[in-house]
RNA sequence: GCGGACAUGGCGGAAUUGGUAGACGCGCUAGAUUCAGGUUCUAGUGGGAGCAAUCCCGUGGAGGUUCGAGUCCUCUUGUCCGCACCA
């Protein structure tokens, strides 16, 4: 009977469904593994990236299940987000309807791949039950002072009609639609992720070796911790008067307190409060005012392209040590978002300050010895720095911070590049932010018993404005505190909020999904995720937010876990002709068509075989054929099996080919532990199985065939589960899936060992010697076999690597 | 500029952690089956010389350590990715 993937796969998918084969046990006693592939956005159809992601995850899940772990391998849907609204605008369908019908379709597609998901824990993040608990967490964060509302300059995407978090701006453009991001002043809700910056940074150490080093590096970089001195520049008397006494100084931050005596000017951002005040009160001449406004309207990217620009503000500050008067400028390179939007400028020892000072002919004062040219940013000894002259600059850093602290003028401090996470979005299809604006009570959270604050169903989505804002009645409500007329918040939560805690939701027993968002005991048992699999594109956004939420929810008492994802595998992209598969490029392969033609097992085998999972995978139709051929061959060899259990084999009685076949089979078995625990190189495990099958084919011993198939089907079950199950049932009554397979060392014992003979570092010939041969015997045999290369040579050194080779170092006699 | 990764046949990729480079698969060549193509099977397949035994060269490049280097060290070239005026 030939291989019929369609029938076999349908049969097994039905059996698994009926057996509820992949539900984890509720018991917390058993050893566990939590295997998680990043959940999909229900865009409509599966693409090859999904297939790769879930094929990898499923291999882990099935492997550990066979090792007798209690395995949690869930799936769900990251269901809120803009594409649902865009589809609504395009097709006139409600986002909810669009989303859930996509989920139904994609669930079928996932089923057809034979993935071993738990079915009882599936949910979509737009389910009211999920929103309810998320809103509760948000309120708890507000009550803890971790969430606040503030009006600031934000990144605005005009095409998406919404605010974006810093992490969602890529090269000045929207991460989703690539539209240029504008700056806009508006109120929004923020989560104080900076409060957790140190922990987020420090705990990266625990992930060393378990997460890709690149991802760890990217997160470190993104948090961007730097230490230095924060101090206050006092405005000169005259300048205070000029500013109508509204300001008496401002704070600056520097990582180079050692260069304090080299300050020759100070620069403010165009958005700095003093700059703004001067603009608003006509304290600047018209031309300068216009130039500054022009800077304000530029994005950071544009400013960088423009080159250094600035204008004197006609005010001055006092140097905190020398008492000198220092001119204050406004400069386009000073970022409002970092270090308070103001800097001290030391042109002699900072490249930017130097460039600016040169352009505007500002004084340059060297205070550190070293280098022949300015600016000099290296180490050295201080000069012209008062009592700190002649001190090493590293020592001076601490010394100057100490003096400034003693004199009450400044303090040693830490700054982060990381900004607080802006979580409000001006869109409909998201979780409403559960607050009410009351004229008397201010910002008030909705009452717990009224959660979830649900989205209105009768809504018109046109793409213009915020549909919640425009809804005729939805936002009008009573204040939860005082009962008077109030207005509901119409912003919804960033969808990254949902994906920040879903790993805890899966872990929570569905029986308790109504009363709790996260069950503490369940979470503590299942988390952290033992293997997380997903794309590198989430290296910062999702993975940082999820780590942050984990720590916050821990501190709110919902669990005791510090890090959500113990091990991370970032899969490479699926490419076609060197480019990422995408509908717009028309270079896609449809998973459904592939499964239809070859079956899910071939699709899974190919995808795991074609490249290591971390690397990009180039699609290759003929290589898919190759994967198909292997499965057919495996299926065909069922006729070679002569027994239904693992046979006892008398190694001595076997011929050479059979012995070799056993070696290959057991090598594959050895390999599998390494692959799942360390290397993730499924491609090499599959190659080892192919080698084993090739070697089995070269011999005809029924017992060796039986043993080989028994073991190989076990090894291949995580990869080609349907075919493996079918053959295993037919041949072994599925007993080989429960069996604990042990490597039999006697298989590797050979009656003669092949030694490579190297002479002068080059491979010359081979010798066969008995395993019991002494070193002298081996050397003698090697010298005899290599005699023709030894003529006229003197042996300088003799090396014998046991079981491997002999190397004779020679020189001309 | 800072940070990270990578470089091996025509292609995807192996190499037990310093020990026979190119496993496995694709492609290609020849033959067999079939003969319309495909399928399937057998043999070959890093480059060069040679009828052959065999020899020389070979893991981006140049050095070094070593009996022995794809693997370790130094320098260098190139590619990819992330961040980027972060004071």
Short mmCIF file of C-alpha atoms (C1' of nucleotides) in Angstrom, two decimals, chain A residues 213-214 217-218 221-222 226 253-255 303-304 308 332-335 338 343 352 417 609-610 612 615-616 620 622-623 626 629 683-684 687 690-691 694 756 762-764 766 789 797 799 801 804-805 807 809, chain B residues 1-8 10-17 19-28 38-43 53-58 66-69 80-87:
data_model
loop_
_atom_site.label_atom_id
_atom_site.label_comp_id
_atom_site.label_asym_id
_atom_site.label_seq_id
_atom_site.Cartn_x
_atom_site.Cartn_y
_atom_site.Cartn_z
CA UNK A 213 22.92 37.20 22.37
CA UNK A 214 21.65 39.60 19.76
CA UNK A 217 22.27 43.15 23.29
CA UNK A 218 19.37 44.93 21.62
CA UNK A 221 21.02 49.03 24.07
CA UNK A 222 17.42 50.06 24.09
CA UNK A 226 24.23 55.75 31.55
CA UNK A 253 22.87 65.81 32.71
CA UNK A 254 26.36 64.74 31.72
CA UNK A 255 28.27 61.47 31.61
CA UNK A 303 17.08 67.45 12.44
CA UNK A 304 19.91 64.96 12.18
CA UNK A 308 24.04 71.40 13.51
CA UNK A 332 18.70 71.37 17.06
CA UNK A 333 20.87 68.49 18.27
CA UNK A 334 19.58 68.70 21.83
CA UNK A 335 16.78 66.18 22.24
CA UNK A 338 16.55 62.89 26.93
CA UNK A 343 23.07 70.15 27.96
CA UNK A 352 28.84 67.44 18.63
CA UNK A 417 17.33 56.05 26.80
CA UNK A 609 15.20 20.23 7.31
CA UNK A 610 15.98 23.03 4.88
CA UNK A 612 18.59 25.54 11.07
CA UNK A 615 18.50 31.07 9.97
CA UNK A 616 16.61 32.38 7.02
CA UNK A 620 12.90 25.36 -2.76
CA UNK A 622 12.47 20.45 -5.45
CA UNK A 623 13.76 20.16 -1.92
CA UNK A 626 13.00 15.46 -1.52
CA UNK A 629 10.48 11.18 -1.09
CA UNK A 683 18.09 19.77 10.25
CA UNK A 684 20.93 17.63 11.60
CA UNK A 687 19.88 14.19 8.35
CA UNK A 690 18.10 9.84 6.67
CA UNK A 691 21.57 8.39 7.14
CA UNK A 694 20.12 4.68 4.06
CA UNK A 756 43.92 7.69 9.77
CA UNK A 762 48.87 15.38 5.87
CA UNK A 763 46.53 12.44 5.58
CA UNK A 764 48.40 9.66 3.78
CA UNK A 766 44.48 4.35 6.72
CA UNK A 789 56.17 8.49 2.79
CA UNK A 797 57.22 13.15 17.14
CA UNK A 799 50.99 11.26 18.21
CA UNK A 801 44.72 10.00 19.18
CA UNK A 804 41.01 8.35 15.63
CA UNK A 805 44.38 8.82 14.07
CA UNK A 807 50.21 11.61 13.23
CA UNK A 809 55.78 14.52 12.57
"C1'" G B 1 29.84 56.08 15.17
"C1'" C B 2 28.16 52.05 18.88
"C1'" G B 3 26.43 47.04 19.47
"C1'" G B 4 25.48 41.99 17.50
"C1'" A B 5 25.97 38.07 13.94
"C1'" C B 6 28.01 35.76 9.78
"C1'" A B 7 31.61 34.22 5.69
"C1'" U B 8 32.58 26.33 3.94
"C1'" G B 10 26.52 25.01 -8.52
"C1'" C B 11 22.60 25.66 -4.04
"C1'" G B 12 20.57 24.76 1.32
"C1'" G B 13 23.80 23.32 4.79
"C1'" A B 14 27.19 19.21 8.14
"C1'" A B 15 31.76 18.72 10.94
"C1'" U B 16 31.30 14.64 18.11
"C1'" U B 17 33.84 21.52 20.48
"C1'" G B 19 41.82 15.36 15.09
"C1'" U B 20 39.88 12.05 7.79
"C1'" A B 21 36.50 19.15 5.51
"C1'" G B 22 32.12 18.92 2.42
"C1'" A B 23 27.56 14.41 6.30
"C1'" C B 24 22.30 14.84 4.70
"C1'" G B 25 19.33 16.98 0.94
"C1'" C B 26 18.70 19.71 -3.72
"C1'" G B 27 20.81 20.23 -8.47
"C1'" C B 28 23.85 18.16 -12.19
"C1'" G B 38 7.40 12.15 -15.02
"C1'" U B 39 8.25 8.34 -11.36
"C1'" U B 40 11.69 4.65 -9.48
"C1'" C B 41 16.58 2.38 -9.22
"C1'" U B 42 22.25 2.22 -9.82
"C1'" A B 43 26.85 4.86 -10.13
"C1'" A B 53 48.17 4.17 -8.32
"C1'" U B 54 48.66 8.75 -6.68
"C1'" C B 55 49.88 13.90 -6.15
"C1'" C B 56 48.98 19.26 -5.65
"C1'" C B 57 45.44 23.06 -4.11
"C1'" G B 58 41.17 24.07 -1.08
"C1'" U B 66 50.10 23.63 17.42
"C1'" C B 67 52.38 17.23 15.71
"C1'" G B 68 47.60 18.85 13.66
"C1'" A B 69 43.33 24.85 12.63
"C1'" C B 80 23.52 41.09 7.06
"C1'" C B 81 20.85 42.96 11.34
"C1'" G B 82 19.77 46.39 15.44
"C1'" C B 83 20.50 51.35 17.59
"C1'" A B 84 21.96 55.98 16.25
"C1'" C B 85 23.13 63.92 17.56
"C1'" C B 86 21.37 59.66 24.26
"C1'" A B 87 25.05 64.85 26.27
#
